[in-house]
Amino acid sequence: MTLSGDLLIGGANVRGSAATFAAVNPANGSPMQPSFAGATREQIDQAASLAWDAFPVYKETSLEDRARFLEAIAEGILALGDELVLRAIEETGLPRGRIEGERARTVGQLRLFAKEVRDGAFQELRFDPADADRKPVAKPDLRLRNIALGPVAVFGASNFPLAFSVAGGDTASALAAGCPVIVKAHSAHPGTSALVGKAVVGAVAISGLPRGTFALLFDVGFEVGQTLVADHRIRAVGFTGSRRGGTALMKIASERKQPIPVYAEMSSINPVILYPNALLGRGAEIGKSFAASLTLGAGQFCTNPGLIIAIEGAGLDAFIESAAATLAEAPAQNMLTGGICEAYRKGVARLLAASSVSLISSGKNGTAHQASAALFQTTAAAFLANPELQEEVFGAAGLIVRCHDDSELRRVVESLEGQLTIALHVDAEDVAAASQMIPQLELLAGRLLVNGFGTGVEVSPAMVHGGPYPATSDGRSTSVGTLAIYRFLRPVSYQDFPVGLLPTPLKDVQAAARVQK
Amino acid sequence: MTLSGDLLIGGANVRGSAATFAAVNPANGSPMQPSFAGATREQIDQAASLAWDAFPVYKETSLEDRARFLEAIAEGILALGDELVLRAIEETGLPRGRIEGERARTVGQLRLFAKEVRDGAFQELRFDPADADRKPVAKPDLRLRNIALGPVAVFGASNFPLAFSVAGGDTASALAAGCPVIVKAHSAHPGTSALVGKAVVGAVAISGLPRGTFALLFDVGFEVGQTLVADHRIRAVGFTGSRRGGTALMKIASERKQPIPVYAEMSSINPVILYPNALLGRGAEIGKSFAASLTLGAGQFCTNPGLIIAIEGAGLDAFIESAAATLAEAPAQNMLTGGICEAYRKGVARLLAASSVSLISSGKNGTAHQASAALFQTTAAAFLANPELQEEVFGAAGLIVRCHDDSELRRVVESLEGQLTIALHVDAEDVAAASQMIPQLELLAGRLLVNGFGTGVEVSPAMVHGGPYPATSDGRSTSVGTLAIYRFLRPVSYQDFPVGLLPTPLKDVQAAARVQK
């Protein structure tokens, strides 16, 4: 397929009329063909108008039709073959194995949501039968279902060019819920976005869906995204990115005439708490696996373990020695964009300059376009006194907080902001102490894990990839796993409807998930 | 019981140290004994601190213990006997039948949530089993449950002194979810609030729960409420009241260091669409039942039908004639407070003064403390040109919008803001036309009803008492019915937890509502 650099609106290629930009190969800084053109306000309006028109039809597609549509997108992505893989590698600097793995995850995610749609439980069908004889007043016939919120604006993430981009988790769950989707592609991988966008447009066409069901817009800046979030036809937002970007969208959404929900996944340093017995028994081993997790994908995972909290002692020394040695051998890696690499270096420089922080180890040097891992340490007292040490340094930088005792460790944990994940490393003898802390940790993160690191995010029914602010804008939700569909639904109750007026799923009362006894 | 006018903090009577106020009998304007004293910042802090301490214990109470606690509150309210009924009548001007009915609803609501708690489905237990052999990486053991958000601030509503006040729907659902509750009593019925508060405190004590599980605060102004919503230990808000009050709390909540959800039920004019065949066949009958619904409880229901939309013709004439005649016989009624009565009169005066609006009928005159019903009409063109005609006039005031034809009727519907309810009156011949409009109505309201009025709100699993902004602050939720519990929960995922560290409900994987196949 020849990439045109066009927007995808109403199923057609439309040349953007705003400023143009090109993808840049982050491995060498070279610009790539073609030039992509941003969307104007008129073009955004056109996409929103088509999405609004598509909405009443798309939201009432049968579960089977909607499931097949999601599967057709998955097929379309696989059919792109190596062209997609090569373009994604070139645009992101990520290795082939990672891109192929991410493609498998993206396709698997779409198929999982197809299964979730067929299952139908997300509709939350409920039926309270009428009772004409009830005193003091007759009881009405009440039926309830969840309906889709409306067109959703999805922002592609820089760090998951497939799994959290054009047909990634936000798009898959919004489409599964019955919402048309308008994607604002991330400008770091526009070619990858365009290829996947073509696959979605193809699936819309072969599924016979309204052409406004999906659109793909480009922009080199922020205007397209901000205009979309302010548009009265957009009814929810899915975003993965920085805290600054996420809170800016939250503000726009809350100041609309009709405020809308923003599901923004923003920042997390994913604290890891190392317990004394685990450290004594396996300090070196944990240190090695920590270093591997820290440097995975150049540290560019939302669940990257950026903070270690532990009590000083021989176990922690062994951990540090092992982590430092492993990290010293870690090759420098390409980062996703020059801007991200620059921000990482600034973050590392900030830690290097902090008087209360010292460098333990750093990874190997690389090219001018690559980043080296870095591991720092500080004291609990310094960490508590300097809240800025909690700021995420996106990339393979970690900070160890050395605590004198359990009470200092608890104060450090109490000072934490909301997180996506918190990991505990424990041995059997640590369980009693750790269990005291679980109630506090539950309030701080969406996922707690034991003897592991958060970097692998399972896509399944029991996953929560979310957490209290500022990890996300809405700690009541997850952006990974089947529960993500509920972000884009709201309940509606139908009272005393004649069968002819009832929406199809509610005509058959036997299908109701919950019939009042 | 002698009313002391004290706050209830930590299970004890505490004399408020801020400004005092008295309840006023709205039927005659007389102040009542005793004097109630507002809470100071220190007293609010004390209540929040106790709630925070109670939270980890209360959220982990067994389902059976929590259900019994809710039932004990219900028992305690009934045990107050006629003292509660008489005080509520005196403070609200509502008749005995209404107060007794509302008490039954309040008690029924608490028992329904007890049943919901025992059922346990709200915990959303999920289990994805581990698979060590999965390629390319082993699959972890993942378990998920919903946990309570934290202490909740509940604002008593003026118009439901029992069912949406101290132990009303917000409190019952928050306690059911596992959240301690701090109630800011409505200053219009402090004595009723104090009596019910005593019943809750008694239930806390006999259930052996932490004394911070519940507190009751008074305030003659807004400061206590605003301070509570800004307090870092408060994690969600339940509110029923004006749009101005609700949006002010939304703003405070969104500007906190950690924003929290606000569930505010604010304003709704509950449009009623009358279809031509229904009007022709039963215009007079519908007019009579509309007038009865409009004047029920002096029109002080959130679901009061304030707007009629219909196409002109003989059927509408018959409706109007009948509604006008019924209304002309409607006795004047006490309103809940002097302030509410005053606001109602101003709202009616505003409509009387509007050049595009004409008075059709008004109810009988009463005492200086009573309000008379009023029915107005306007044209679709005028309604579309004057958005202020959509503003709620809280009380028994209705406005009929006369449309020339179906397309004008559709434009009127398109112009509507979010609502709690929309009612349709249809005969069999209207179903085809009405069904065209359902998709649009679903986006405008939380509950749609046919051939009835929204004033009766069933408390049951399939009820939605909610709706898009500005009807509520969060159209994804309901404040009545069992789904209300979900407002106060968030999911947490536990990965590879040893059994000893798992929260009790997740130890037994067979109990999981959803086990991944």
Coordinates of N, CA and C in Angstrom, one line a residue, chain A residues 52 55-56 59-60 112 115-116 119 121 124 126-128 134 137-140 142-149 235 250 254 256-259 261 263 417-418 424 426 431 434-436 438-439 442-451 453 456 458-464 467-470 473-478 482-483 486-487 489-498 500-501 503 514 516-517, chain B residues 52 55-56 59-60 112 115-116 119 121 124 126-128 134 137-140 142-149 235 250 254 256-259 261 263 417-418 424 426 431 434-436 438-439 441-451 453 456 458-464 467-470 473-478 482-483 486-487 489-498 500-501 503 514 516-517:
Chain A
W52 N -21.7 11.4 14.4 CA -23.0 11.6 15.1 C -24.1 10.9 14.3
F55 N -23.9 7.2 14.8 CA -24.1 6.7 16.1 C -25.4 5.9 16.3
P56 N -26.6 6.4 16.0 CA -27.9 5.7 16.3 C -27.9 4.4 15.6
K59 N -24.9 2.0 17.2 CA -25.2 1.5 18.6 C -26.2 0.4 18.7
E60 N -27.0 0.3 17.6 CA -28.0 -0.7 17.6 C -27.7 -1.9 16.7
L112 N -10.9 -10.5 21.8 CA -11.4 -10.6 23.2 C -12.7 -9.8 23.3
K115 N -15.6 -11.3 21.7 CA -16.2 -12.3 22.6 C -17.0 -11.7 23.7
E116 N -16.5 -10.6 24.2 CA -17.3 -9.9 25.2 C -18.6 -9.3 24.7
D119 N -21.0 -12.2 24.3 CA -21.5 -12.6 25.6 C -22.7 -11.7 26.1
A121 N -23.1 -9.5 28.4 CA -23.3 -9.1 29.8 C -23.2 -7.6 30.0
E124 N -26.0 -5.3 30.6 CA -26.6 -5.2 31.9 C -28.2 -5.2 31.8
R126 N -31.8 -5.8 32.6 CA -32.5 -6.0 33.9 C -34.0 -5.9 33.7
F127 N -34.7 -6.6 34.4 CA -36.2 -6.6 34.2 C -36.9 -6.8 35.6
D128 N -37.7 -5.7 35.9 CA -38.5 -5.8 37.1 C -39.9 -5.9 36.6
R134 N -50.0 -4.6 43.4 CA -49.2 -4.2 44.5 C -49.9 -3.0 45.2
V137 N -49.5 1.3 45.5 CA -49.7 1.6 44.1 C -49.2 0.5 43.2
A138 N -49.8 0.3 42.0 CA -49.4 -0.7 41.1 C -47.9 -0.6 40.8
K139 N -47.2 -1.7 40.6 CA -45.8 -1.6 40.2 C -45.7 -1.6 38.7
P140 N -44.9 -0.7 38.1 CA -44.8 -0.7 36.7 C -43.8 -1.8 36.2
L142 N -40.5 -2.4 34.5 CA -39.3 -1.6 34.3 C -38.2 -2.5 33.7
R143 N -37.6 -2.0 32.6 CA -36.5 -2.7 32.0 C -35.3 -1.8 31.8
L144 N -34.1 -2.3 32.0 CA -32.9 -1.5 31.9 C -31.9 -2.1 31.0
R145 N -31.2 -1.2 30.3 CA -30.0 -1.7 29.6 C -29.0 -0.6 29.6
N146 N -27.8 -1.0 29.3 CA -26.7 0.0 29.1 C -26.7 0.4 27.6
I147 N -26.6 1.7 27.4 CA -26.4 2.1 26.0 C -25.1 2.8 25.8
A148 N -24.6 2.9 24.6 CA -23.4 3.6 24.3 C -23.5 5.1 24.5
L149 N -22.4 5.7 25.0 CA -22.4 7.1 25.3 C -22.6 8.0 24.1
R235 N -18.7 12.4 23.0 CA -19.4 12.2 24.3 C -18.5 11.5 25.4
M250 N -8.9 17.1 30.5 CA -9.9 17.1 31.6 C -10.6 18.5 31.8
S254 N -14.5 19.4 31.2 CA -15.3 19.8 32.3 C -16.0 21.2 32.1
R256 N -17.1 22.2 29.1 CA -18.1 22.2 28.0 C -19.5 22.5 28.6
K257 N -20.4 22.9 27.7 CA -21.8 23.1 28.2 C -22.3 21.8 28.8
Q258 N -22.0 20.7 28.1 CA -22.3 19.4 28.7 C -21.0 18.6 29.0
P259 N -20.5 18.6 30.2 CA -19.3 18.0 30.5 C -19.3 16.5 30.1
P261 N -17.1 12.5 30.2 CA -16.0 11.8 30.9 C -14.7 11.7 30.1
Y263 N -11.2 9.6 30.0 CA -10.4 8.5 30.6 C -9.0 8.7 30.2
E417 N 1.5 9.3 45.6 CA 0.4 9.7 44.8 C -0.3 8.4 44.2
G418 N -1.4 8.6 43.5 CA -2.0 7.4 42.9 C -1.2 6.8 41.8
L424 N 4.9 -5.9 45.4 CA 5.6 -6.2 46.7 C 6.4 -7.5 46.5
V426 N 8.0 -10.4 48.6 CA 7.8 -10.9 49.9 C 8.2 -12.4 50.0
V431 N 4.9 -12.1 55.0 CA 3.4 -11.9 54.7 C 2.7 -11.2 55.8
A434 N 3.4 -7.5 55.4 CA 2.9 -7.0 54.2 C 1.4 -6.9 54.2
S435 N 0.7 -7.9 54.9 CA -0.7 -7.9 54.9 C -1.3 -6.6 55.6
Q436 N -0.5 -6.1 56.6 CA -0.9 -4.9 57.3 C -1.0 -3.7 56.3
I438 N -1.7 -3.9 52.9 CA -2.5 -4.0 51.8 C -3.7 -3.0 51.7
P439 N -4.4 -2.7 52.8 CA -5.5 -1.8 52.8 C -5.1 -0.4 52.3
E442 N -4.2 -0.7 48.4 CA -5.4 -0.8 47.6 C -6.0 0.6 47.2
L443 N -5.7 1.6 48.1 CA -6.2 2.9 47.9 C -5.3 3.7 47.0
L444 N -4.1 3.2 46.7 CA -3.1 3.9 46.0 C -2.9 3.4 44.5
A445 N -3.4 2.2 44.2 CA -3.2 1.7 42.9 C -4.3 0.8 42.4
G446 N -4.4 0.7 41.1 CA -5.4 -0.2 40.5 C -5.0 -1.7 40.4
R447 N -3.7 -1.9 40.5 CA -3.2 -3.3 40.4 C -2.1 -3.5 41.4
L448 N -2.2 -4.5 42.3 CA -1.2 -4.9 43.2 C -0.6 -6.2 42.8
L449 N 0.7 -6.3 42.9 CA 1.3 -7.6 42.5 C 2.4 -8.1 43.4
V450 N 2.5 -9.4 43.5 CA 3.5 -9.9 44.4 C 4.6 -10.7 43.7
N451 N 5.8 -10.4 44.1 CA 7.0 -11.0 43.5 C 7.1 -11.0 42.0
F453 N 7.0 -7.7 38.5 CA 7.0 -6.3 38.2 C 5.8 -6.0 37.2
G456 N 4.4 -6.4 32.5 CA 3.5 -7.3 31.7 C 2.1 -7.0 32.1
E458 N -1.6 -8.1 31.5 CA -2.4 -9.2 30.9 C -3.7 -8.5 30.4
V459 N -4.2 -8.9 29.2 CA -5.4 -8.4 28.6 C -6.5 -9.5 29.0
S460 N -7.2 -9.3 30.0 CA -8.2 -10.3 30.5 C -9.2 -9.7 31.4
P461 N -10.2 -10.5 31.8 CA -11.3 -10.0 32.5 C -11.0 -9.4 33.9
A462 N -9.9 -10.0 34.6 CA -9.6 -9.5 35.9 C -8.5 -8.5 36.0
M463 N -8.1 -7.9 34.8 CA -7.1 -6.9 34.8 C -7.7 -5.5 35.1
V464 N -6.9 -4.8 35.9 CA -7.1 -3.3 36.1 C -5.9 -2.6 35.7
G467 N -6.1 3.5 38.0 CA -5.7 3.8 39.4 C -6.0 5.2 39.7
P468 N -5.9 5.5 41.0 CA -6.3 6.8 41.5 C -5.5 8.0 40.8
Y469 N -6.1 9.1 40.7 CA -5.4 10.3 40.2 C -4.1 10.5 40.9
P470 N -3.0 10.9 40.3 CA -2.9 11.3 38.9 C -2.5 10.1 38.0
S473 N -7.2 9.8 35.2 CA -8.2 10.8 35.5 C -9.4 10.2 36.3
D474 N -9.6 8.9 36.2 CA -10.8 8.3 36.8 C -10.5 6.9 37.3
G475 N -10.2 6.9 38.6 CA -9.7 5.6 39.2 C -10.8 4.6 39.3
R476 N -12.0 4.9 38.8 CA -13.1 3.9 38.8 C -13.1 3.0 37.6
S477 N -12.0 3.2 36.7 CA -12.1 2.5 35.4 C -10.7 1.8 35.1
T478 N -10.7 1.0 34.1 CA -9.5 0.4 33.5 C -9.5 0.6 32.0
T482 N -11.3 -6.5 29.7 CA -12.7 -6.4 29.3 C -13.6 -5.4 30.0
L483 N -13.2 -5.1 31.3 CA -13.9 -4.1 32.1 C -13.9 -2.8 31.4
Y486 N -17.0 -0.8 30.0 CA -18.0 -0.1 30.8 C -17.7 1.4 30.9
R487 N -16.5 1.9 30.4 CA -16.2 3.3 30.4 C -17.2 4.1 29.4
L489 N -20.4 3.3 28.5 CA -21.8 3.0 28.6 C -22.5 3.8 29.7
R490 N -23.8 3.9 29.6 CA -24.6 4.4 30.7 C -26.0 3.7 30.7
P491 N -26.6 3.6 31.9 CA -27.8 2.8 32.0 C -29.0 3.7 31.6
V492 N -30.0 3.1 30.9 CA -31.3 3.7 30.6 C -32.4 2.8 31.1
S493 N -33.4 3.4 31.7 CA -34.5 2.6 32.2 C -35.8 2.9 31.3
Y494 N -36.5 1.8 31.0 CA -37.7 1.9 30.1 C -38.9 1.4 30.9
Q495 N -39.8 2.3 31.1 CA -41.0 2.0 32.0 C -42.3 1.9 31.2
D496 N -42.9 0.7 31.4 CA -44.2 0.5 30.8 C -44.2 0.6 29.3
F497 N -43.1 0.2 28.6 CA -43.0 0.3 27.2 C -43.8 -0.8 26.5
P498 N -44.6 -0.5 25.5 CA -45.2 -1.5 24.7 C -44.1 -2.2 23.9
G500 N -43.6 -3.0 21.0 CA -43.3 -2.3 19.7 C -42.3 -1.2 19.9
L501 N -42.3 -0.6 21.1 CA -41.4 0.6 21.3 C -40.1 0.2 21.9
P503 N -36.4 -1.2 22.7 CA -35.2 -1.6 22.0 C -35.1 -3.1 21.9
R514 N -30.7 -10.0 34.9 CA -31.2 -9.9 36.3 C -32.7 -9.6 36.3
Q516 N -35.9 -9.3 38.6 CA -36.2 -9.1 40.1 C -37.2 -10.2 40.6
K517 N -36.8 -10.8 41.7 CA -37.6 -11.9 42.3 C -38.6 -11.2 43.2
Chain B
W52 N -12.0 8.4 58.3 CA -10.9 7.8 57.6 C -10.3 6.6 58.4
F55 N -12.7 3.6 58.0 CA -12.8 3.1 56.6 C -12.2 1.7 56.4
P56 N -10.9 1.5 56.8 CA -10.3 0.1 56.5 C -11.0 -1.0 57.2
K59 N -14.8 -1.2 55.5 CA -14.9 -1.7 54.1 C -14.7 -3.2 54.1
E60 N -14.1 -3.8 55.1 CA -13.9 -5.2 55.1 C -14.8 -6.0 56.0
L112 N -33.5 -3.3 50.9 CA -33.1 -3.7 49.6 C -31.6 -3.7 49.4
K115 N -30.1 -6.7 51.1 CA -30.3 -7.8 50.2 C -29.2 -7.8 49.1
E116 N -29.0 -6.6 48.6 CA -27.9 -6.4 47.5 C -26.5 -6.8 48.1
D119 N -26.2 -10.5 48.5 CA -26.1 -11.1 47.2 C -24.6 -11.1 46.7
A121 N -23.0 -9.6 44.4 CA -22.6 -9.4 43.0 C -21.9 -8.0 42.8
E124 N -18.1 -7.8 42.2 CA -17.6 -8.1 40.9 C -16.3 -9.0 40.9
R126 N -13.7 -11.5 40.1 CA -13.3 -12.1 38.9 C -12.0 -12.9 39.1
F127 N -11.8 -13.9 38.4 CA -10.6 -14.8 38.5 C -10.1 -15.3 37.2
D128 N -8.9 -14.9 36.8 CA -8.2 -15.4 35.6 C -7.1 -16.3 36.1
R134 N 1.8 -21.1 29.4 CA 1.4 -20.3 28.2 C 2.7 -19.7 27.6
V137 N 4.9 -16.0 27.3 CA 5.2 -15.8 28.7 C 4.1 -16.5 29.5
A138 N 4.5 -16.9 30.7 CA 3.5 -17.6 31.6 C 2.4 -16.6 32.0
K139 N 1.2 -17.1 32.2 CA 0.1 -16.3 32.5 C 0.0 -16.2 34.1
P140 N -0.1 -15.0 34.6 CA -0.2 -14.9 36.1 C -1.6 -15.2 36.6
L142 N -4.6 -13.8 38.3 CA -5.2 -12.5 38.5 C -6.6 -12.6 39.1
R143 N -6.8 -11.8 40.1 CA -8.1 -11.8 40.8 C -8.5 -10.3 40.9
L144 N -9.8 -10.1 40.8 CA -10.3 -8.7 40.8 C -11.5 -8.6 41.8
R145 N -11.6 -7.5 42.5 CA -12.8 -7.2 43.2 C -13.0 -5.7 43.2
N146 N -14.2 -5.3 43.4 CA -14.5 -3.8 43.6 C -14.3 -3.5 45.1
I147 N -13.7 -2.4 45.4 CA -13.5 -2.0 46.8 C -14.2 -0.6 46.9
A148 N -14.5 -0.3 48.2 CA -15.2 1.0 48.5 C -14.2 2.2 48.2
L149 N -14.8 3.3 47.7 CA -13.9 4.4 47.4 C -13.3 5.1 48.6
R235 N -13.9 10.9 49.7 CA -13.5 10.3 48.4 C -14.7 10.3 47.4
M250 N -19.2 20.4 42.2 CA -18.4 19.8 41.1 C -17.0 20.5 41.0
S254 N -13.3 19.0 41.5 CA -12.4 18.9 40.4 C -11.1 19.6 40.6
R256 N -9.5 19.8 43.6 CA -8.7 19.2 44.7 C -7.4 18.7 44.1
K257 N -6.5 18.4 45.0 CA -5.2 17.8 44.6 C -5.6 16.4 44.0
Q258 N -6.4 15.7 44.6 CA -6.9 14.5 44.0 C -8.4 14.7 43.8
P259 N -8.8 14.9 42.5 CA -10.3 15.1 42.2 C -11.1 13.9 42.6
P261 N -15.2 11.9 42.5 CA -16.5 12.0 41.8 C -17.6 12.6 42.7
Y263 N -21.7 12.9 42.7 CA -22.9 12.5 42.1 C -24.0 13.5 42.6
E417 N -32.2 20.1 27.2 CA -31.0 19.7 27.9 C -31.3 18.3 28.5
G418 N -30.2 17.7 29.2 CA -30.4 16.4 29.8 C -31.4 16.4 30.9
L424 N -43.7 9.6 27.3 CA -44.5 9.7 26.0 C -45.9 9.2 26.3
V426 N -48.8 7.7 24.1 CA -49.1 7.2 22.8 C -50.2 6.2 22.8
V431 N -47.3 4.5 17.8 CA -46.0 3.8 18.1 C -45.0 3.9 17.0
A434 N -43.5 7.4 17.3 CA -42.7 7.5 18.6 C -41.4 6.7 18.5
S435 N -41.5 5.5 17.9 CA -40.3 4.7 17.8 C -39.1 5.4 17.1
Q436 N -39.5 6.3 16.2 CA -38.4 7.0 15.5 C -37.7 7.9 16.5
I438 N -37.2 7.4 19.8 CA -36.6 6.8 21.0 C -35.1 7.0 21.0
P439 N -34.3 6.7 19.9 CA -32.9 6.9 20.0 C -32.4 8.3 20.5
L441 N -34.3 10.3 22.4 CA -34.7 10.4 23.8 C -33.8 9.7 24.8
E442 N -33.3 8.5 24.3 CA -32.3 7.8 25.1 C -31.1 8.6 25.5
L443 N -30.7 9.5 24.6 CA -29.6 10.3 24.9 C -29.9 11.5 25.8
L444 N -31.1 11.8 26.0 CA -31.5 12.9 26.8 C -31.9 12.6 28.2
A445 N -32.2 11.4 28.5 CA -32.8 11.1 29.9 C -32.3 9.7 30.4
G446 N -32.4 9.6 31.7 CA -32.0 8.3 32.3 C -33.2 7.3 32.3
R447 N -34.4 7.9 32.3 CA -35.6 7.0 32.3 C -36.6 7.5 31.3
L448 N -37.1 6.6 30.5 CA -38.2 6.9 29.5 C -39.4 6.1 30.0
L449 N -40.6 6.8 29.9 CA -41.8 6.1 30.3 C -42.9 6.4 29.4
V450 N -43.8 5.4 29.3 CA -44.9 5.4 28.3 C -46.2 5.5 29.1
N451 N -47.1 6.4 28.7 CA -48.4 6.6 29.2 C -48.4 6.7 30.8
F453 N -46.5 9.3 34.2 CA -45.6 10.5 34.5 C -44.5 10.0 35.5
G456 N -43.6 8.9 40.2 CA -43.4 7.7 41.1 C -42.1 7.1 40.7
E458 N -39.8 4.0 41.3 CA -39.6 2.7 41.8 C -38.2 2.5 42.4
V459 N -38.1 1.9 43.6 CA -36.8 1.6 44.1 C -36.5 0.1 43.8
S460 N -35.8 -0.2 42.7 CA -35.6 -1.6 42.3 C -34.4 -1.7 41.4
P461 N -34.0 -2.9 41.0 CA -32.8 -3.1 40.2 C -32.8 -2.4 38.8
A462 N -34.0 -2.3 38.2 CA -34.0 -1.8 36.8 C -34.3 -0.3 36.8
M463 N -34.3 0.4 37.9 CA -34.5 1.8 38.0 C -33.3 2.6 37.6
V464 N -33.5 3.7 36.8 CA -32.4 4.7 36.7 C -33.0 6.1 37.1
G467 N -29.4 10.9 34.7 CA -29.5 11.4 33.4 C -28.4 12.3 33.0
P468 N -28.3 12.6 31.7 CA -27.2 13.5 31.3 C -27.2 14.9 31.9
Y469 N -26.1 15.5 32.0 CA -26.0 16.8 32.5 C -26.9 17.8 31.8
P470 N -27.6 18.7 32.4 CA -27.5 19.1 33.8 C -28.5 18.4 34.8
S473 N -24.8 15.4 37.5 CA -23.4 15.7 37.2 C -22.7 14.5 36.5
D474 N -23.3 13.3 36.5 CA -22.7 12.1 35.9 C -23.8 11.2 35.4
G475 N -24.1 11.3 34.1 CA -25.1 10.5 33.5 C -24.9 9.0 33.5
R476 N -23.7 8.6 33.9 CA -23.4 7.1 33.9 C -23.9 6.5 35.2
S477 N -24.7 7.2 36.0 CA -25.1 6.6 37.3 C -26.5 6.9 37.6
T478 N -27.0 6.2 38.7 CA -28.3 6.4 39.2 C -28.2 6.6 40.7
T482 N -30.9 -0.3 43.0 CA -29.7 -1.0 43.5 C -28.4 -0.7 42.7
L483 N -28.5 -0.2 41.5 CA -27.3 0.1 40.7 C -26.6 1.3 41.4
Y486 N -22.9 1.1 42.8 CA -21.7 1.1 41.9 C -21.1 2.5 41.9
R487 N -21.8 3.5 42.3 CA -21.2 4.9 42.3 C -20.0 5.0 43.3
L489 N -17.7 2.5 44.2 CA -16.8 1.4 44.1 C -15.8 1.6 43.0
R490 N -14.6 1.0 43.2 CA -13.7 0.9 42.1 C -13.0 -0.4 42.1
P491 N -12.6 -0.9 40.9 CA -12.0 -2.2 40.8 C -10.5 -2.2 41.1
V492 N -10.1 -3.2 41.8 CA -8.6 -3.4 42.1 C -8.3 -4.9 41.7
S493 N -7.1 -5.0 41.1 CA -6.6 -6.3 40.6 C -5.5 -6.8 41.4
Y494 N -5.5 -8.1 41.8 CA -4.4 -8.6 42.6 C -3.7 -9.7 41.8
Q495 N -2.5 -9.5 41.6 CA -1.7 -10.5 40.7 C -0.8 -11.3 41.5
D496 N -0.9 -12.6 41.3 CA 0.0 -13.6 42.0 C 0.1 -13.5 43.5
F497 N -1.0 -13.1 44.1 CA -1.0 -13.0 45.6 C -1.0 -14.4 46.2
P498 N -0.2 -14.6 47.2 CA -0.3 -15.8 48.0 C -1.6 -15.7 48.8
G500 N -2.4 -16.1 51.8 CA -2.3 -15.3 53.0 C -2.4 -13.8 52.9
L501 N -2.1 -13.3 51.7 CA -2.2 -11.9 51.5 C -3.5 -11.4 50.8
P503 N -7.3 -10.5 50.0 CA -8.5 -10.1 50.8 C -9.5 -11.3 50.9
R514 N -17.0 -14.4 37.9 CA -16.6 -14.6 36.5 C -15.2 -15.2 36.5
Q516 N -12.4 -16.8 34.1 CA -12.1 -16.8 32.7 C -11.9 -18.3 32.2
K517 N -12.6 -18.5 31.1 CA -12.5 -19.8 30.5 C -11.3 -19.9 29.5

